[in-house]
PDB file of C-alpha atoms in Angstrom:
ATOM      1  CA  GLN M   1      52.380  19.131  32.268  1.00  0.00           C
ATOM      2  CA  VAL M   2      48.680  18.579  31.710  1.00  0.00           C
ATOM      3  CA  GLN M   3      46.156  17.743  34.406  1.00  0.00           C
ATOM      4  CA  LEU M   4      42.949  15.853  33.640  1.00  0.00           C
ATOM      5  CA  VAL M   5      40.057  15.601  36.079  1.00  0.00           C
ATOM      6  CA  GLU M   6      37.151  13.317  35.229  1.00  0.00           C
ATOM      7  CA  SER M   7      33.682  13.433  36.713  1.00  0.00           C
ATOM      8  CA  GLY M   8      30.197  12.167  36.035  1.00  0.00           C
ATOM      9  CA  GLY M   9      30.529   8.487  36.797  1.00  0.00           C
ATOM     10  CA  SER M  10      27.642   6.877  38.640  1.00  0.00           C
ATOM     11  CA  SER M  11      25.444   3.816  38.978  1.00  0.00           C
ATOM     12  CA  VAL M  12      22.541   3.559  36.540  1.00  0.00           C
ATOM     13  CA  GLN M  13      20.128   0.968  35.291  1.00  0.00           C
ATOM     14  CA  ALA M  14      20.387  -0.555  31.845  1.00  0.00           C
ATOM     15  CA  GLY M  15      18.920   1.746  29.232  1.00  0.00           C
ATOM     16  CA  GLY M  16      19.912   4.841  31.152  1.00  0.00           C
ATOM     17  CA  SER M  17      22.278   7.661  30.244  1.00  0.00           C
ATOM     18  CA  LEU M  18      25.297   9.358  31.745  1.00  0.00           C
ATOM     19  CA  ARG M  19      27.589  12.172  30.691  1.00  0.00           C
ATOM     20  CA  LEU M  20      31.225  12.023  31.663  1.00  0.00           C
ATOM     21  CA  SER M  21      33.395  15.144  31.783  1.00  0.00           C
ATOM     22  CA  CYS M  22      37.154  15.560  31.607  1.00  0.00           C
ATOM     23  CA  ALA M  23      38.495  18.996  32.484  1.00  0.00           C
ATOM     24  CA  ALA M  24      41.958  19.664  31.090  1.00  0.00           C
ATOM     25  CA  SER M  25      44.327  22.267  32.502  1.00  0.00           C
ATOM     26  CA  GLY M  26      48.008  23.150  32.314  1.00  0.00           C
ATOM     27  CA  ASP M  27      50.125  23.154  29.144  1.00  0.00           C
ATOM     28  CA  THR M  28      47.441  22.165  26.659  1.00  0.00           C
ATOM     29  CA  ALA M  29      48.161  22.585  22.954  1.00  0.00           C
ATOM     30  CA  SER M  30      46.133  23.696  19.949  1.00  0.00           C
ATOM     31  CA  ASP M  31      46.926  20.368  18.223  1.00  0.00           C
ATOM     32  CA  TYR M  32      45.747  17.472  20.329  1.00  0.00           C
ATOM     33  CA  CYS M  33      44.334  13.992  20.475  1.00  0.00           C
ATOM     34  CA  MET M  34      41.942  13.231  23.319  1.00  0.00           C
ATOM     35  CA  GLY M  35      39.924  10.194  24.110  1.00  0.00           C
ATOM     36  CA  TRP M  36      38.133   7.935  26.527  1.00  0.00           C
ATOM     37  CA  PHE M  37      39.230   4.469  27.547  1.00  0.00           C
ATOM     38  CA  ARG M  38      37.662   2.041  29.976  1.00  0.00           C
ATOM     39  CA  GLN M  39      38.817  -0.839  32.088  1.00  0.00           C
ATOM     40  CA  ALA M  40      36.584  -3.486  33.601  1.00  0.00           C
ATOM     41  CA  PRO M  41      37.795  -5.734  36.447  1.00  0.00           C
ATOM     42  CA  GLY M  42      40.189  -8.372  35.173  1.00  0.00           C
ATOM     43  CA  LYS M  43      40.292  -6.905  31.677  1.00  0.00           C
ATOM     44  CA  GLU M  44      42.698  -4.754  29.729  1.00  0.00           C
ATOM     45  CA  ARG M  45      42.079  -1.072  29.221  1.00  0.00           C
ATOM     46  CA  GLU M  46      40.160  -0.639  25.978  1.00  0.00           C
ATOM     47  CA  ALA M  47      39.473   2.299  23.707  1.00  0.00           C
ATOM     48  CA  VAL M  48      36.023   3.849  23.699  1.00  0.00           C
ATOM     49  CA  ALA M  49      36.198   7.030  21.618  1.00  0.00           C
ATOM     50  CA  ARG M  50      38.667   9.669  20.502  1.00  0.00           C
ATOM     51  CA  LEU M  51      38.541  13.207  19.136  1.00  0.00           C
ATOM     52  CA  ASP M  52      41.313  15.193  17.509  1.00  0.00           C
ATOM     53  CA  SER M  53      41.865  18.905  16.993  1.00  0.00           C
ATOM     54  CA  THR M  54      40.440  18.725  13.448  1.00  0.00           C
ATOM     55  CA  GLY M  55      37.133  17.619  14.942  1.00  0.00           C
ATOM     56  CA  LYS M  56      37.363  14.042  13.746  1.00  0.00           C
ATOM     57  CA  SER M  57      35.810  11.503  16.093  1.00  0.00           C
ATOM     58  CA  VAL M  58      36.214   7.734  16.093  1.00  0.00           C
ATOM     59  CA  TYR M  59      34.332   5.175  18.172  1.00  0.00           C
ATOM     60  CA  ALA M  60      34.851   1.599  19.209  1.00  0.00           C
ATOM     61  CA  ALA M  61      32.381  -0.718  17.527  1.00  0.00           C
ATOM     62  CA  SER M  62      30.865  -1.664  20.881  1.00  0.00           C
ATOM     63  CA  VAL M  63      29.724   1.908  21.599  1.00  0.00           C
ATOM     64  CA  LYS M  64      29.102   3.347  18.145  1.00  0.00           C
ATOM     65  CA  GLY M  65      25.628   4.791  17.880  1.00  0.00           C
ATOM     66  CA  ARG M  66      25.208   4.930  21.654  1.00  0.00           C
ATOM     67  CA  PHE M  67      28.081   7.168  22.812  1.00  0.00           C
ATOM     68  CA  THR M  68      29.053  10.634  21.611  1.00  0.00           C
ATOM     69  CA  ILE M  69      32.365  12.353  22.268  1.00  0.00           C
ATOM     70  CA  SER M  70      32.598  16.129  22.178  1.00  0.00           C
ATOM     71  CA  LYS M  71      34.719  18.992  23.454  1.00  0.00           C
ATOM     72  CA  ASP M  72      33.988  22.445  24.738  1.00  0.00           C
ATOM     73  CA  SER M  73      37.013  24.428  23.637  1.00  0.00           C
ATOM     74  CA  ALA M  74      36.157  27.457  25.748  1.00  0.00           C
ATOM     75  CA  GLU M  75      36.161  25.353  28.912  1.00  0.00           C
ATOM     76  CA  ASN M  76      38.816  22.912  27.673  1.00  0.00           C
ATOM     77  CA  THR M  77      36.565  20.049  28.702  1.00  0.00           C
ATOM     78  CA  LEU M  78      36.036  16.726  26.951  1.00  0.00           C
ATOM     79  CA  TYR M  79      32.680  14.987  27.253  1.00  0.00           C
ATOM     80  CA  LEU M  80      31.340  11.506  26.693  1.00  0.00           C
ATOM     81  CA  GLN M  81      27.582  11.268  26.382  1.00  0.00           C
ATOM     82  CA  MET M  82      26.575   7.669  26.992  1.00  0.00           C
ATOM     83  CA  ASN M  83      23.065   6.538  26.065  1.00  0.00           C
ATOM     84  CA  SER M  84      21.354   3.154  26.046  1.00  0.00           C
ATOM     85  CA  LEU M  85      23.803   1.864  28.615  1.00  0.00           C
ATOM     86  CA  ILE M  86      24.165  -1.881  29.043  1.00  0.00           C
ATOM     87  CA  PRO M  87      25.792  -3.878  31.871  1.00  0.00           C
ATOM     88  CA  GLU M  88      28.809  -4.537  29.628  1.00  0.00           C
ATOM     89  CA  ASP M  89      29.590  -0.815  29.793  1.00  0.00           C
ATOM     90  CA  THR M  90      30.441  -1.186  33.469  1.00  0.00           C
ATOM     91  CA  ALA M  91      34.054  -0.086  33.972  1.00  0.00           C
ATOM     92  CA  VAL M  92      36.330   2.653  35.200  1.00  0.00           C
ATOM     93  CA  TYR M  93      36.454   5.280  32.474  1.00  0.00           C
ATOM     94  CA  TYR M  94      39.670   7.193  31.861  1.00  0.00           C
ATOM     95  CA  CYS M  95      40.306  10.373  29.925  1.00  0.00           C
ATOM     96  CA  ALA M  96      43.497  10.610  27.877  1.00  0.00           C
ATOM     97  CA  TYR M  97      45.263  13.596  26.316  1.00  0.00           C
ATOM     98  CA  ARG M  98      48.172  13.856  23.929  1.00  0.00           C
ATOM     99  CA  GLY M  99      49.284  17.294  22.795  1.00  0.00           C
ATOM    100  CA  GLU M 100      50.151  16.334  19.220  1.00  0.00           C
ATOM    101  CA  ALA M 101      48.155  16.117  15.993  1.00  0.00           C
ATOM    102  CA  ALA M 102      48.806  12.423  15.275  1.00  0.00           C
ATOM    103  CA  CYS M 103      45.843  10.545  16.650  1.00  0.00           C
ATOM    104  CA  ASN M 104      44.918   6.897  16.841  1.00  0.00           C
ATOM    105  CA  PHE M 105      43.892   4.610  19.681  1.00  0.00           C
ATOM    106  CA  LEU M 106      47.166   2.698  19.829  1.00  0.00           C
ATOM    107  CA  LEU M 107      49.253   5.851  20.004  1.00  0.00           C
ATOM    108  CA  LEU M 108      46.989   7.492  22.534  1.00  0.00           C
ATOM    109  CA  LYS M 109      47.012   4.425  24.784  1.00  0.00           C
ATOM    110  CA  ASN M 110      50.713   3.599  24.646  1.00  0.00           C
ATOM    111  CA  SER M 111      52.560   6.883  24.153  1.00  0.00           C
ATOM    112  CA  ALA M 112      54.804   8.075  26.937  1.00  0.00           C
ATOM    113  CA  ARG M 113      53.521  11.563  26.139  1.00  0.00           C
ATOM    114  CA  THR M 114      49.925  10.693  26.949  1.00  0.00           C
ATOM    115  CA  TYR M 115      48.411  12.137  30.090  1.00  0.00           C
ATOM    116  CA  TRP M 116      45.710  10.260  31.976  1.00  0.00           C
ATOM    117  CA  GLY M 117      42.989  11.229  34.381  1.00  0.00           C
ATOM    118  CA  GLN M 118      42.317   9.387  37.612  1.00  0.00           C
ATOM    119  CA  GLY M 119      39.274   7.539  36.290  1.00  0.00           C
ATOM    120  CA  THR M 120      35.577   7.611  37.108  1.00  0.00           C
ATOM    121  CA  GLN M 121      33.443   4.544  37.868  1.00  0.00           C
ATOM    122  CA  VAL M 122      30.431   3.707  35.725  1.00  0.00           C
ATOM    123  CA  THR M 123      28.219   0.861  36.901  1.00  0.00           C
ATOM    124  CA  VAL M 124      25.260  -0.333  34.846  1.00  0.00           C
ATOM    125  CA  SER M 125      22.846  -2.765  36.465  1.00  0.00           C
ATOM    126  CA  SER M 126      20.391  -4.986  34.621  1.00  0.00           C
TER     127      SER M 126
END
């Protein structure tokens, strides 16, 4: 079992920045795929960014150049630095973890072996 606890969500004005954190604990593995997803009201959960144990990061087109995903291995914490926020970024942000090397957004979102955090609300006002 893996537990994920997100934090850092808040309300900000457009153009502002936030950093989300996702602390992982439990049976974490050396090979992993971790990522951030978001879900706005009335919309499907969508991929934001992912990072695998080789250090490869991938971003959704809508956030590329504005968001940065990173991981502190010592603290087993995943981060999402969000800059130049726009109202369209408003959503509940979820952290996801899969303890296997294979890593893509579809697998991370739909696998029965993916663990999810409880979500953290990000609200961007214009």
